[in-house]
Amino acid sequence: MGTQTENETETGKAAETGSDSGDRRGAEPEAGAAVGAGAAGSGTTEPDTEVEPDTEVEPDAGVEPDTAPEPEARVAHGVGQGAAAIVSAALGVVSLTGSWLGTVAAARETLVGQLETAAGAGVAIQVEEIYGDAWRTSALWGGLFALTALLIGVVVLARPAFGTPGAGQAPWIRSVAWAGVALGAVGLLLAVLKYTDVLLGLPATG
């Protein structure tokens, strides 16, 4: 009986040991599966660190684009305005000093007066026909040059107000244009005074 009891006890211990080892073996795969799932989960939950390239930002509809002229356009406008200002000043000088056209026109009027005046005409008629008309013709041409210089100078000064916004005007262009306006105004005034015989009129003939 004692031997049977010891065998039963050993058999029970062996059974318990087998069940414990079986439980441990069954738990190990579950733990491995849990670790694998955690690793897989950690691999799929990493944040996306890739940076997208910069995209062009479209301008707002309410914001007007930059309308400043290009440097080449500014240079072109500056060249044209500068040339016009110089022409204005030159024509103003010509109106004061005389021109080839005015000289030729005055000489022609003198010749016409000599041909049309009778040989026996009085002194007053000869002076008027030969010299008076020639002087007035010279004054007329001087006035035309002066008026042209005045108009060109005014157009150059007023051009920025009607041109491209933001396109400035060089100071020297404004200075030359103002010189043309001044010379044209003086030349026009002198031409009017000369044409009306207020300035340098014909001499009295008695």
XYZ file of C-alpha atoms in Angstrom:
206
model
C 0.000 0.000 0.000
C 2.804 2.347 0.848
C 4.452 1.652 -2.492
C 1.251 2.361 -4.360
C 0.841 5.642 -2.578
C 4.335 6.784 -3.485
C 3.792 5.847 -7.147
C 0.536 7.788 -7.245
C 2.241 10.787 -5.682
C 5.057 10.698 -8.244
C 2.552 10.274 -11.043
C 0.567 13.299 -9.818
C 3.724 15.435 -9.638
C 4.723 14.378 -13.155
C 1.239 15.281 -14.406
C 1.405 18.684 -12.742
C 4.883 19.258 -14.158
C 3.664 18.341 -17.654
C 0.670 20.612 -17.388
C 2.839 23.501 -16.196
C 5.303 23.022 -19.051
C 2.419 22.789 -21.514
C 0.926 25.995 -20.142
C 4.269 27.717 -20.437
C 4.760 26.509 -24.004
C 1.275 27.684 -24.942
C 1.904 31.089 -23.395
C 5.209 31.628 -25.213
C 3.639 31.692 -28.723
C 1.008 34.172 -27.471
C 3.733 36.416 -26.099
C 5.659 36.144 -29.388
C 2.543 36.997 -31.354
C 1.935 39.983 -29.101
C 5.513 41.203 -29.592
C 5.218 40.726 -33.377
C 1.941 42.620 -33.435
C 3.513 45.437 -31.457
C 6.452 45.582 -33.816
C 4.150 45.586 -36.819
C 2.006 48.278 -35.244
C 4.997 50.433 -34.465
C 6.225 50.083 -38.063
C 2.947 51.246 -39.590
C 2.338 54.133 -37.200
C 5.563 56.077 -37.940
C 4.774 59.657 -39.034
C 5.330 60.565 -42.658
C 8.382 62.843 -42.628
C 8.538 63.415 -46.385
C 8.300 67.128 -47.205
C 6.286 68.069 -50.236
C 7.946 70.503 -52.673
C 6.899 74.138 -52.546
C 3.966 74.916 -54.727
C 3.428 78.179 -56.508
C 1.011 80.454 -54.742
C -1.468 82.043 -57.076
C -1.915 85.793 -56.572
C -5.114 86.889 -54.937
C -7.811 88.037 -57.252
C -8.155 91.330 -55.376
C -4.459 92.199 -55.525
C -3.357 93.951 -58.678
C -0.135 92.689 -60.259
C 2.943 94.844 -60.271
C 2.509 97.384 -63.066
C 5.926 98.961 -62.803
C 7.466 99.273 -66.201
C 10.471 97.206 -67.196
C 13.897 98.903 -67.230
C 14.019 98.698 -71.041
C 10.649 100.458 -71.308
C 11.815 103.172 -68.932
C 14.958 103.700 -70.991
C 12.931 103.917 -74.222
C 10.549 106.492 -72.731
C 13.494 108.460 -71.339
C 15.287 108.567 -74.695
C 12.217 109.842 -76.550
C 11.378 112.494 -73.974
C 14.991 113.647 -73.756
C 15.234 114.016 -77.532
C 11.982 115.982 -77.648
C 13.175 118.289 -74.879
C 16.426 119.011 -76.745
C 14.500 119.716 -79.963
C 12.261 122.132 -78.080
C 15.227 124.074 -76.690
C 16.940 124.136 -80.103
C 13.832 125.485 -81.837
C 13.550 128.147 -79.151
C 17.098 129.297 -79.880
C 16.400 129.313 -83.635
C 13.321 131.467 -83.138
C 15.501 134.112 -81.444
C 18.553 134.005 -83.709
C 16.839 133.437 -87.045
C 16.683 130.504 -89.434
C 17.658 129.725 -92.972
C 13.996 129.463 -93.981
C 13.241 132.863 -92.512
C 16.190 134.459 -94.291
C 15.271 132.944 -97.660
C 11.609 133.913 -97.270
C 12.543 137.498 -96.372
C 14.868 137.774 -99.379
C 12.138 136.482 -101.648
C 9.668 139.074 -100.380
C 12.257 141.787 -101.028
C 12.672 140.614 -104.607
C 8.925 140.455 -105.159
C 8.540 143.946 -103.759
C 11.174 145.305 -106.123
C 9.497 143.706 -109.107
C 5.997 144.905 -108.227
C 6.893 148.446 -107.223
C 6.778 150.943 -110.030
C 9.850 152.983 -110.766
C 8.086 156.244 -110.079
C 6.434 155.132 -106.809
C 6.906 157.199 -103.694
C 9.461 156.474 -100.998
C 6.875 155.279 -98.485
C 5.443 152.759 -100.927
C 8.881 151.462 -101.888
C 9.908 151.014 -98.236
C 6.679 149.230 -97.417
C 6.745 146.899 -100.412
C 10.457 146.129 -100.425
C 11.374 146.064 -96.727
C 8.152 145.971 -94.724
C 6.846 142.703 -96.143
C 10.272 141.060 -95.846
C 10.601 141.978 -92.156
C 7.129 140.693 -91.386
C 7.877 137.434 -93.210
C 11.018 136.982 -91.099
C 8.990 137.667 -87.949
C 6.329 135.163 -89.064
C 8.839 132.350 -89.487
C 10.430 133.169 -86.150
C 7.024 133.007 -84.505
C 6.308 129.601 -86.063
C 9.583 128.182 -84.697
C 8.871 129.680 -81.292
C 5.347 128.263 -81.180
C 6.621 124.808 -82.154
C 9.270 124.929 -79.423
C 6.657 125.983 -76.872
C 4.248 123.187 -77.782
C 6.926 120.452 -77.773
C 8.221 121.604 -74.383
C 4.730 121.543 -72.874
C 4.073 118.049 -74.260
C 7.315 116.737 -72.760
C 6.485 118.210 -69.345
C 2.953 116.786 -69.418
C 3.946 113.353 -70.763
C 4.404 111.561 -67.372
C 0.814 112.397 -66.377
C -0.560 110.478 -69.387
C 2.054 107.723 -69.586
C 2.701 104.507 -67.704
C 2.094 104.806 -63.926
C 5.329 104.785 -61.989
C 7.467 105.853 -64.938
C 9.387 108.862 -63.686
C 11.123 111.582 -65.668
C 14.782 112.433 -65.337
C 15.520 115.895 -63.868
C 17.652 116.934 -66.846
C 14.766 116.229 -69.223
C 12.475 118.530 -67.257
C 15.169 121.212 -67.125
C 15.765 121.153 -70.899
C 12.012 121.078 -71.563
C 11.486 124.115 -69.326
C 14.289 125.874 -71.212
C 12.525 125.123 -74.496
C 9.232 126.464 -73.127
C 10.882 129.661 -71.900
C 12.768 130.279 -75.141
C 9.658 129.535 -77.178
C 7.564 131.960 -75.146
C 10.141 134.747 -75.480
C 10.586 134.092 -79.205
C 6.823 134.105 -79.780
C 6.428 137.392 -77.919
C 9.233 139.041 -79.898
C 7.796 137.733 -83.174
C 4.392 139.234 -82.422
C 5.934 142.579 -81.465
C 8.052 142.610 -84.613
C 5.194 141.590 -86.915
C 2.946 144.377 -85.585
C 5.732 146.984 -85.927
C 5.735 147.608 -82.188
C 9.367 146.496 -82.028
C 11.807 147.581 -84.772
C 9.106 149.040 -86.953
C 9.681 150.672 -90.319
C 11.324 154.084 -90.225
C 9.254 157.139 -90.961
C 9.563 158.413 -94.529
C 8.434 161.983 -93.938
